[in-house]
Structure formats: structure tokens, C-alpha cells
Tab-separated table of C-alpha atoms in Angstrom:
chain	number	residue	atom	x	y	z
A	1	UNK	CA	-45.063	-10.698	-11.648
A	2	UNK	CA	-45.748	-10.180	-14.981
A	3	UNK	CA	-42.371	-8.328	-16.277
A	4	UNK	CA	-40.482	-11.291	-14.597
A	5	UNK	CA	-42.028	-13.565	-16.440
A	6	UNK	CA	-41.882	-11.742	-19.550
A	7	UNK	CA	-37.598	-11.560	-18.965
A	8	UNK	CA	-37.693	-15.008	-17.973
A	9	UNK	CA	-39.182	-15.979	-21.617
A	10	UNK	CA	-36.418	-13.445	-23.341
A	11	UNK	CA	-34.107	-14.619	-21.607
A	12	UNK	CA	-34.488	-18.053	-22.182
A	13	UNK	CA	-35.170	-18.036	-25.927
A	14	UNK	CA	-32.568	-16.115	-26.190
A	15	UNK	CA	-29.687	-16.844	-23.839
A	16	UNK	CA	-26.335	-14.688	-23.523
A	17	UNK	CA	-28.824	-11.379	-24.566
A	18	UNK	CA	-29.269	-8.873	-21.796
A	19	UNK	CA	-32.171	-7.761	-21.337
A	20	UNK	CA	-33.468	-3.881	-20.616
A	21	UNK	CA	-36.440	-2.981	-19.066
A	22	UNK	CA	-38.521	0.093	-19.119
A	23	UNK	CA	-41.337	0.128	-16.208
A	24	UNK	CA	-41.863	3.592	-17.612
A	25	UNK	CA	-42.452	6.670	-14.803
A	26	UNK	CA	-42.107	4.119	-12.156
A	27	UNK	CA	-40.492	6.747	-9.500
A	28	UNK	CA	-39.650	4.676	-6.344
A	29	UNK	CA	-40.533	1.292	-8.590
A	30	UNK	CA	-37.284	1.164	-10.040
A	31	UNK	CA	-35.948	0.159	-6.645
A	32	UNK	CA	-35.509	-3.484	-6.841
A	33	UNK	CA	-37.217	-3.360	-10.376
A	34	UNK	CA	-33.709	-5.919	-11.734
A	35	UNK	CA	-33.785	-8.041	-8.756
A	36	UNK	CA	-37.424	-8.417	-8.734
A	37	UNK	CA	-37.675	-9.278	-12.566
A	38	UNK	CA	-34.025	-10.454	-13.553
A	39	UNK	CA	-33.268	-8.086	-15.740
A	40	UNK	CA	-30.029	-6.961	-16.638
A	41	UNK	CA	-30.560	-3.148	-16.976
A	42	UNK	CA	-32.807	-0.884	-16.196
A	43	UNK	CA	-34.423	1.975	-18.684
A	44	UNK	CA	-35.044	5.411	-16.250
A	45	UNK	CA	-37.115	8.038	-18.020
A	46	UNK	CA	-36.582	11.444	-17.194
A	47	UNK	CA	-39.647	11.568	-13.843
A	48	UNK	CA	-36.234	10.713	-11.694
A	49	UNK	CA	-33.073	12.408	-11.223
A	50	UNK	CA	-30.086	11.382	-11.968
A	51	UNK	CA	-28.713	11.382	-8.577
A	52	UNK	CA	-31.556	9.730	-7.325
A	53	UNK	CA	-31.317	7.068	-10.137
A	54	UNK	CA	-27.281	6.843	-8.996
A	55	UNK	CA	-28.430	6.641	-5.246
A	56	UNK	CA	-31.267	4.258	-5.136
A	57	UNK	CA	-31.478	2.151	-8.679
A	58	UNK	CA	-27.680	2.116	-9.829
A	59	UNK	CA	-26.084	0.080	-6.959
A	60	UNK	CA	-28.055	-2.898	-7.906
A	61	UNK	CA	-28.447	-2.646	-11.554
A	62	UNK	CA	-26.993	-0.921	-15.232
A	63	UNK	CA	-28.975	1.750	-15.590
A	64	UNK	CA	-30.172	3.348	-19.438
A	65	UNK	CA	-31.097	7.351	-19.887
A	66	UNK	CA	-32.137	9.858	-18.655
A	67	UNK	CA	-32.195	12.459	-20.787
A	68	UNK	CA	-35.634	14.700	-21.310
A	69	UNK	CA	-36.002	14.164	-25.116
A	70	UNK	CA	-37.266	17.387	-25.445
A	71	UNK	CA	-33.552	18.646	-25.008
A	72	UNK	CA	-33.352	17.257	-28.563
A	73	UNK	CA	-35.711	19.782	-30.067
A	74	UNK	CA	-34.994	23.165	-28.037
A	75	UNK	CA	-30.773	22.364	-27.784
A	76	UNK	CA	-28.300	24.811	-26.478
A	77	UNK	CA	-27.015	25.349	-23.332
A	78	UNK	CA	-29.357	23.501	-21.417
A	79	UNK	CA	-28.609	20.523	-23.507
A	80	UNK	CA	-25.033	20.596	-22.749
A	81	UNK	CA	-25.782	21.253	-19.077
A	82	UNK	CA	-28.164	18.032	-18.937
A	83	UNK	CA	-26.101	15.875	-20.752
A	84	UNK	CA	-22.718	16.295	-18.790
A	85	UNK	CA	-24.879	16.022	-14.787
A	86	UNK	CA	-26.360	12.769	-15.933
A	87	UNK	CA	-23.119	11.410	-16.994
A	88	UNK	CA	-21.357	12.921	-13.936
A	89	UNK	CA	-24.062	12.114	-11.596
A	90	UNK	CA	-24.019	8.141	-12.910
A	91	UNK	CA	-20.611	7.747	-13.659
A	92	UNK	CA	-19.776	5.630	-10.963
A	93	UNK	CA	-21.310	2.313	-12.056
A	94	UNK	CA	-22.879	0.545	-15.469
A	95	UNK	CA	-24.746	3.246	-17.639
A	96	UNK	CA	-26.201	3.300	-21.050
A	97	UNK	CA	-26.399	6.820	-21.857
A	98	UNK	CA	-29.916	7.384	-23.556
A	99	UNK	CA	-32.821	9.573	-24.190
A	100	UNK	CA	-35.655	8.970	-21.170
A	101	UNK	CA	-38.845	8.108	-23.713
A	102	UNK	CA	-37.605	8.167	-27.362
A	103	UNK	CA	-36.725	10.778	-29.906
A	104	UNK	CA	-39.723	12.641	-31.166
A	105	UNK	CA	-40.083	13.873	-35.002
A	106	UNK	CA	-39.540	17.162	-34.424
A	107	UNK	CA	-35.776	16.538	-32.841
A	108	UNK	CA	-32.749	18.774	-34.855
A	109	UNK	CA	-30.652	16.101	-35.569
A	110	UNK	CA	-27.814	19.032	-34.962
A	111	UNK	CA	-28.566	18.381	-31.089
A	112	UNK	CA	-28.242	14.585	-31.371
A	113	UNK	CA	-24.847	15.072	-32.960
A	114	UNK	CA	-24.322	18.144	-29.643
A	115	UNK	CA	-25.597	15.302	-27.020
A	116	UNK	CA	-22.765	13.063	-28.322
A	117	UNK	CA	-19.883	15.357	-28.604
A	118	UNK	CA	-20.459	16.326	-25.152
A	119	UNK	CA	-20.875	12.788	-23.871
A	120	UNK	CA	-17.976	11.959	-25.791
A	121	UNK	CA	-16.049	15.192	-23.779
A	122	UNK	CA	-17.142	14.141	-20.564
């Protein structure tokens, strides 16, 4: 398994650091994905919902996103709406609250500083 061994080299050379991993758009993969590889959290893009992230990944690991990063460039509403399910829907165990895949250039920083406000309100 190459991803454990790849966390089993982090982690040794440098101890006490958790480690996140991202086995990008790996859908039912992220079952077990911690267990299997020893990490300590696990990255979800956005191909997997929230609930299904809180149902199936989060008993057995921190999870980290899963916002679309496109809700960084359109904003409004939907932003607001997207932000405050995925906090709901994993609020009952460890959660980094993140962007699935990255920030892109084109982002309005305005919605960054939205996404936060409303995390922050939640």
C-alpha cells in the first residue's frame, strides 16, 4: 500500500505531526482510507456528500472539506447554504473545515471572508 507507506515515512521523520491525506475523488475509498494507511485525517473533496462523509468516513477518522471551490468564485446564497450543511451535517465528530480541491485564481476573496463568517455563525 503505497499511501501507507508514504504516512509511515512522515510520520516517522516527523513524529507528534498528524498527518492528512487526500486520495482525491475516492467515493467509497475513503472508507477505511485512515485505518488502512494510518493517517490521522482524512481530506474529502466535494464527489461525496457531507452526510455520506459523516455516515461512512467520520466515525473512524477527522475528516477535512468539503466545500466545492467553485462556491468561492460565484458566492451568494448558495455559498452560505453549502457552508452551514457541511458544518451541520459533520458536526458531530473531528472536522477541518476546508475547500474540497484548492482555491482557484479566479476566487473573490469577498466569499472567502463570507465562508468564514458563516462558519464562524454556525
Amino acid at each position: 500500500n503505497p499511501a501507507a507507506k508514504i504516512t509511515q515515512a512522515l510520520k516517522h521523520r516527523h513524529p507528534g505531526i498528524p498527518v492528512i491525506a487526500f486520495p482525491r475523488e475516492a467515493g467509497e475509498g475513503y472508507v477505511g482510507f485512515a485505518k488502512a494507511t494510518g493517517a490521522d485525517c482524512i481530506a474529502i473533496d466535494n464527489s461525496v456528500s457531507a452526510e455520506w462523509v459523516a455516515q461512512n468516513v467520520q466515525p473512524d477518522s477527522c475528516v477535512q472539506g468539503n466545500l466545492a471551490s467553485s462556491h468561492m468564485v460565484t458566492g451568494g446564497d448558495d455559498l452560505i447554504i453549502e457552508t452551514k450543511r457541511i458544518v451541520n451535517a459533520l458536526k458531530g465528530g473531528p472536522h477541518i473545515f476546508n475547500l474540497g480541491h484548492g482555491i482557484t485564481p479566479d476566487a473573490n476573496p469577498d466569499n472567502v471572508q463570507i465562508m468564514i463568517n458563516t462558519i464562524r455563525n454556525c
